[in-house]
Amino acid sequence: MTDELGRVDRAILNAFQGGFPVVSRPFEPAAAALADHGIDVTGAELLERVQELDDQGVLSRFGALINAEAIGGTATLVATHAPEDSYDVHVDLVNAHPEVAHNYEREHPYLNMWFVLSVVDEDRVEEVLAEIEDETGEPTYNLPKQQEFHVGAKFPVEGPQTQAVDCSDAGPAVEPTDRRSLTPEELDLVLEIQGGLPITETPYADVADAIGADTEWVISTIKRFNEEGKVRRVGAIPNHYALGYSENGMTVWDVPDEVIDEVGPAIAEFDFVTHCYERPRHEGVWPYNFFAMTHGRSEDESEQRIQQVHDRMSEYWDVGEDDWDTLFSTRILKKTGIRLDDRAQANVASE
């Protein structure tokens, strides 16, 4: 797909995987910002190109990337074993649970199935895992996030404007709050935009019309959510497979506890590390406490990037051969995304 992308398309993808303006007619200032960086495009042309990228499947969506954790409920990563002779049966049993959002087959001699559990109530995690263990006859290993060092799944392409263009300061001044719960009106907004914004001249007005709200309220609330962390970023959310990022390597490391707070930010500095977390070990089964997800467009590129992570790790501790591993995904078993409906609804403030 990347071979078919023109110069302007590449610039858009590199510039606006975040930082898109939250104003009534956002494509005009976004085009002006691109023009300041040598990409001559009008607002109407920019809108047309984003629509085309979406139609072609280059984008998974366009709009606000909701931070599910900040909206309500919880999610956790779980590993389990599925016997080769009954693997597909195991898949069906696990995927039948609506709480399972993502599920991948990964290369590992024992823990060959990895899924994400998304729930409204944290207590439900253990209940669902107990149900899965009863159904499959296999133990599960819960690996909740203990520290988040980086989440920023951005996928650049070769071409012009390789740096992000940040227009997030455009629009009204907002005052962040420390309120964790949502109002009923905010719930309506979250549910409306979780799948993306309308790709129109006036996307925020169209959202406002859909939920019966004032356009300026929609704009100021999305911008406030962005500053509060309820929205991670606003912009183009690429389909990384369409961009050629086919190699998905989950690198895992047994980092000494005394240096993990230094190692985490150091690894998070790599732009090709899209997720970076501390997670618990499981004695006798899983010795690793640090996860860094890398993506590459070929096996060679992926290996080079993993080596860069290894080299950076070695600056902080003596990395042994048994201290790390890479688990490549071999099959997507389920990918429905983390739907926020139940989690957000449970987090609405009572009247």
Coordinates of N, CA and C in Angstrom, one line a residue, residues 181-278:
S181 N -14.8 10.8 37.0 CA -16.1 10.3 36.4 C -16.5 11.2 35.3
L182 N -17.5 10.7 34.5 CA -18.1 11.4 33.4 C -19.4 11.9 33.7
T183 N -19.8 13.0 33.1 CA -21.2 13.5 33.2 C -22.0 12.7 32.1
P184 N -23.3 12.7 32.2 CA -24.1 12.0 31.1 C -23.8 12.6 29.8
E185 N -23.6 13.9 29.7 CA -23.3 14.5 28.4 C -21.9 14.1 27.9
E186 N -21.0 14.0 28.8 CA -19.6 13.5 28.4 C -19.7 12.1 27.9
L187 N -20.5 11.3 28.6 CA -20.7 9.9 28.1 C -21.2 9.8 26.7
D188 N -22.2 10.6 26.4 CA -22.7 10.7 25.0 C -21.6 11.0 24.0
L189 N -20.8 11.9 24.4 CA -19.7 12.4 23.5 C -18.7 11.3 23.3
V190 N -18.3 10.6 24.4 CA -17.3 9.5 24.3 C -17.8 8.4 23.4
L191 N -19.0 8.0 23.6 CA -19.6 6.9 22.8 C -19.7 7.3 21.3
E192 N -19.9 8.6 21.0 CA -20.1 9.1 19.7 C -18.7 9.1 18.9
I193 N -17.7 9.5 19.6 CA -16.4 9.7 18.9 C -15.4 8.5 19.1
Q194 N -15.8 7.5 19.8 CA -14.8 6.4 20.1 C -14.4 5.7 18.8
G195 N -15.3 5.7 17.8 CA -14.9 5.0 16.5 C -14.4 6.0 15.5
G196 N -14.1 7.3 15.9 CA -13.6 8.2 15.0 C -14.6 9.4 14.7
L197 N -14.0 10.5 14.2 CA -14.8 11.7 13.8 C -15.3 11.5 12.4
P198 N -16.4 12.2 12.1 CA -16.8 12.3 10.7 C -15.7 13.1 9.9
I199 N -15.3 12.6 8.7 CA -14.3 13.3 8.0 C -15.0 14.2 7.0
T200 N -15.3 15.4 7.6 CA -16.1 16.4 6.9 C -15.4 17.8 7.2
E201 N -15.9 18.8 6.6 CA -15.3 20.2 6.9 C -15.6 20.6 8.3
T202 N -16.7 20.1 8.9 CA -17.0 20.5 10.3 C -17.3 19.3 11.1
P203 N -16.3 18.5 11.4 CA -16.5 17.2 12.1 C -17.1 17.4 13.5
Y204 N -16.6 18.4 14.2 CA -17.1 18.6 15.6 C -18.5 19.1 15.6
A205 N -18.9 19.9 14.7 CA -20.3 20.3 14.6 C -21.2 19.1 14.2
D206 N -20.7 18.2 13.4 CA -21.5 17.0 13.0 C -21.6 16.1 14.3
V207 N -20.6 16.0 15.1 CA -20.7 15.2 16.3 C -21.7 15.9 17.2
A208 N -21.7 17.2 17.3 CA -22.6 18.0 18.2 C -24.1 17.7 17.7
D209 N -24.3 17.7 16.4 CA -25.6 17.5 15.9 C -26.1 16.0 16.3
A210 N -25.2 15.1 16.2 CA -25.5 13.7 16.5 C -25.9 13.5 17.9
I211 N -25.4 14.2 18.8 CA -25.7 14.0 20.3 C -26.6 15.1 20.9
G212 N -27.0 16.1 20.0 CA -27.8 17.2 20.5 C -27.1 18.1 21.4
A213 N -25.9 18.4 21.1 CA -25.1 19.3 22.0 C -24.6 20.5 21.2
D214 N -24.1 21.5 21.9 CA -23.6 22.7 21.3 C -22.2 22.4 20.7
T215 N -21.9 23.0 19.6 CA -20.6 22.7 18.9 C -19.4 23.2 19.8
E216 N -19.5 24.3 20.3 CA -18.4 24.9 21.1 C -18.2 24.0 22.4
W217 N -19.3 23.4 22.9 CA -19.1 22.5 24.1 C -18.3 21.3 23.6
V218 N -18.7 20.7 22.5 CA -18.0 19.5 21.9 C -16.5 19.9 21.7
I219 N -16.2 21.0 21.1 CA -14.8 21.4 20.9 C -14.0 21.5 22.2
S220 N -14.6 22.3 23.1 CA -13.9 22.5 24.4 C -13.7 21.3 25.2
T221 N -14.7 20.4 25.1 CA -14.6 19.1 25.9 C -13.6 18.2 25.4
I222 N -13.6 18.0 24.0 CA -12.5 17.2 23.4 C -11.1 17.7 23.7
K223 N -11.0 19.0 23.6 CA -9.7 19.6 23.9 C -9.3 19.4 25.4
R224 N -10.3 19.6 26.3 CA -10.0 19.4 27.7 C -9.7 17.9 27.9
F225 N -10.4 17.0 27.3 CA -10.1 15.6 27.5 C -8.7 15.3 27.0
N226 N -8.2 16.0 25.9 CA -6.9 15.8 25.4 C -5.8 16.2 26.5
E227 N -6.1 17.3 27.2 CA -5.2 17.8 28.2 C -5.2 17.0 29.5
E228 N -6.4 16.4 29.8 CA -6.6 15.6 31.0 C -6.1 14.1 30.8
G229 N -5.8 13.7 29.5 CA -5.4 12.4 29.3 C -6.5 11.4 29.0
K230 N -7.8 11.9 29.0 CA -8.9 11.0 28.6 C -8.8 10.7 27.1
V231 N -8.2 11.6 26.3 CA -7.9 11.5 24.9 C -6.4 11.5 24.8
R232 N -5.8 10.4 24.2 CA -4.4 10.4 24.0 C -3.9 11.3 23.0
R233 N -4.6 11.4 21.9 CA -4.3 12.4 20.8 C -5.4 12.4 19.8
V234 N -5.4 13.5 19.0 CA -6.4 13.7 18.0 C -5.7 13.7 16.6
G235 N -6.1 12.9 15.7 CA -5.5 12.9 14.4 C -5.7 11.6 13.6
A236 N -4.8 11.3 12.7 CA -4.9 10.1 11.9 C -4.5 8.9 12.6
I237 N -5.3 7.9 12.7 CA -4.9 6.6 13.3 C -4.7 5.6 12.2
P238 N -3.4 5.3 11.9 CA -3.2 4.5 10.7 C -3.4 3.0 10.9
N239 N -3.7 2.4 9.9 CA -3.8 0.9 9.8 C -2.3 0.5 9.6
H240 N -1.6 0.1 10.6 CA -0.2 -0.2 10.4 C 0.1 -1.3 9.5
Y241 N -0.8 -2.3 9.3 CA -0.6 -3.3 8.4 C -0.6 -2.8 7.0
A242 N -1.5 -1.8 6.7 CA -1.6 -1.2 5.4 C -0.3 -0.5 5.0
L243 N 0.3 0.0 6.0 CA 1.6 0.8 5.8 C 2.8 -0.1 5.8
G244 N 2.6 -1.4 5.9 CA 3.7 -2.4 5.7 C 4.3 -2.8 7.0
Y245 N 3.8 -2.4 8.2 CA 4.4 -2.8 9.4 C 3.8 -4.1 9.8
S246 N 4.3 -5.1 9.2 CA 3.8 -6.5 9.4 C 4.5 -7.3 10.5
E247 N 5.7 -6.8 10.9 CA 6.4 -7.5 12.0 C 6.1 -6.9 13.3
N248 N 5.4 -7.7 14.1 CA 5.0 -7.2 15.4 C 5.7 -8.0 16.5
G249 N 6.8 -7.4 17.1 CA 7.6 -8.1 18.0 C 7.4 -7.6 19.4
M250 N 6.9 -8.5 20.3 CA 6.8 -8.2 21.7 C 8.1 -8.6 22.4
T251 N 9.0 -7.6 22.7 CA 10.2 -7.9 23.4 C 10.0 -7.9 24.9
V252 N 10.5 -8.9 25.6 CA 10.3 -9.0 27.0 C 11.6 -9.2 27.7
W253 N 11.8 -8.6 28.9 CA 13.1 -8.5 29.5 C 12.9 -8.7 31.0
D254 N 13.9 -9.4 31.6 CA 14.0 -9.5 33.0 C 14.9 -8.5 33.6
V255 N 14.4 -7.3 33.7 CA 15.2 -6.1 34.1 C 15.3 -6.1 35.7
P256 N 16.5 -5.9 36.2 CA 16.7 -5.8 37.6 C 15.8 -4.7 38.2
D257 N 15.1 -5.0 39.3 CA 14.2 -4.1 39.9 C 14.8 -2.7 40.2
E258 N 16.1 -2.7 40.5 CA 16.7 -1.5 41.0 C 17.0 -0.5 39.8
V259 N 16.9 -1.0 38.6 CA 17.2 -0.1 37.5 C 16.0 0.1 36.5
I260 N 14.8 -0.5 36.9 CA 13.7 -0.4 35.9 C 13.2 1.0 35.7
D261 N 13.2 1.8 36.8 CA 12.8 3.2 36.6 C 13.6 4.0 35.7
E262 N 14.9 3.6 35.5 CA 15.8 4.3 34.6 C 15.6 3.7 33.2
V263 N 15.5 2.4 33.1 CA 15.4 1.7 31.8 C 14.1 2.1 31.1
G264 N 13.0 2.2 31.8 CA 11.7 2.5 31.2 C 11.8 3.7 30.3
P265 N 12.1 4.9 30.9 CA 12.1 6.1 30.1 C 13.1 6.0 28.9
A266 N 14.3 5.3 29.2 CA 15.3 5.2 28.1 C 14.8 4.5 26.9
I267 N 14.1 3.4 27.1 CA 13.6 2.6 26.0 C 12.4 3.3 25.4
A268 N 11.6 4.0 26.2 CA 10.5 4.8 25.6 C 10.9 5.9 24.6
E269 N 12.2 6.3 24.7 CA 12.6 7.3 23.8 C 12.7 6.8 22.3
F270 N 12.8 5.5 22.1 CA 12.8 5.0 20.7 C 11.4 5.3 20.0
D271 N 11.4 5.9 18.9 CA 10.2 6.2 18.2 C 9.5 5.0 17.6
F272 N 10.2 3.9 17.5 CA 9.6 2.6 17.0 C 9.1 1.7 18.1
V273 N 9.3 2.1 19.4 CA 8.7 1.4 20.5 C 7.3 2.0 20.7
T274 N 6.3 1.3 20.4 CA 4.9 1.8 20.5 C 4.3 1.6 21.8
H275 N 4.7 0.6 22.6 CA 4.2 0.4 23.9 C 5.4 0.0 24.8
C276 N 5.3 0.5 26.1 CA 6.5 0.2 27.0 C 5.9 0.1 28.4
Y277 N 6.0 -1.0 29.0 CA 5.3 -1.2 30.3 C 6.2 -2.1 31.3
E278 N 6.0 -1.9 32.6 CA 6.4 -2.8 33.6 C 5.2 -3.7 33.9

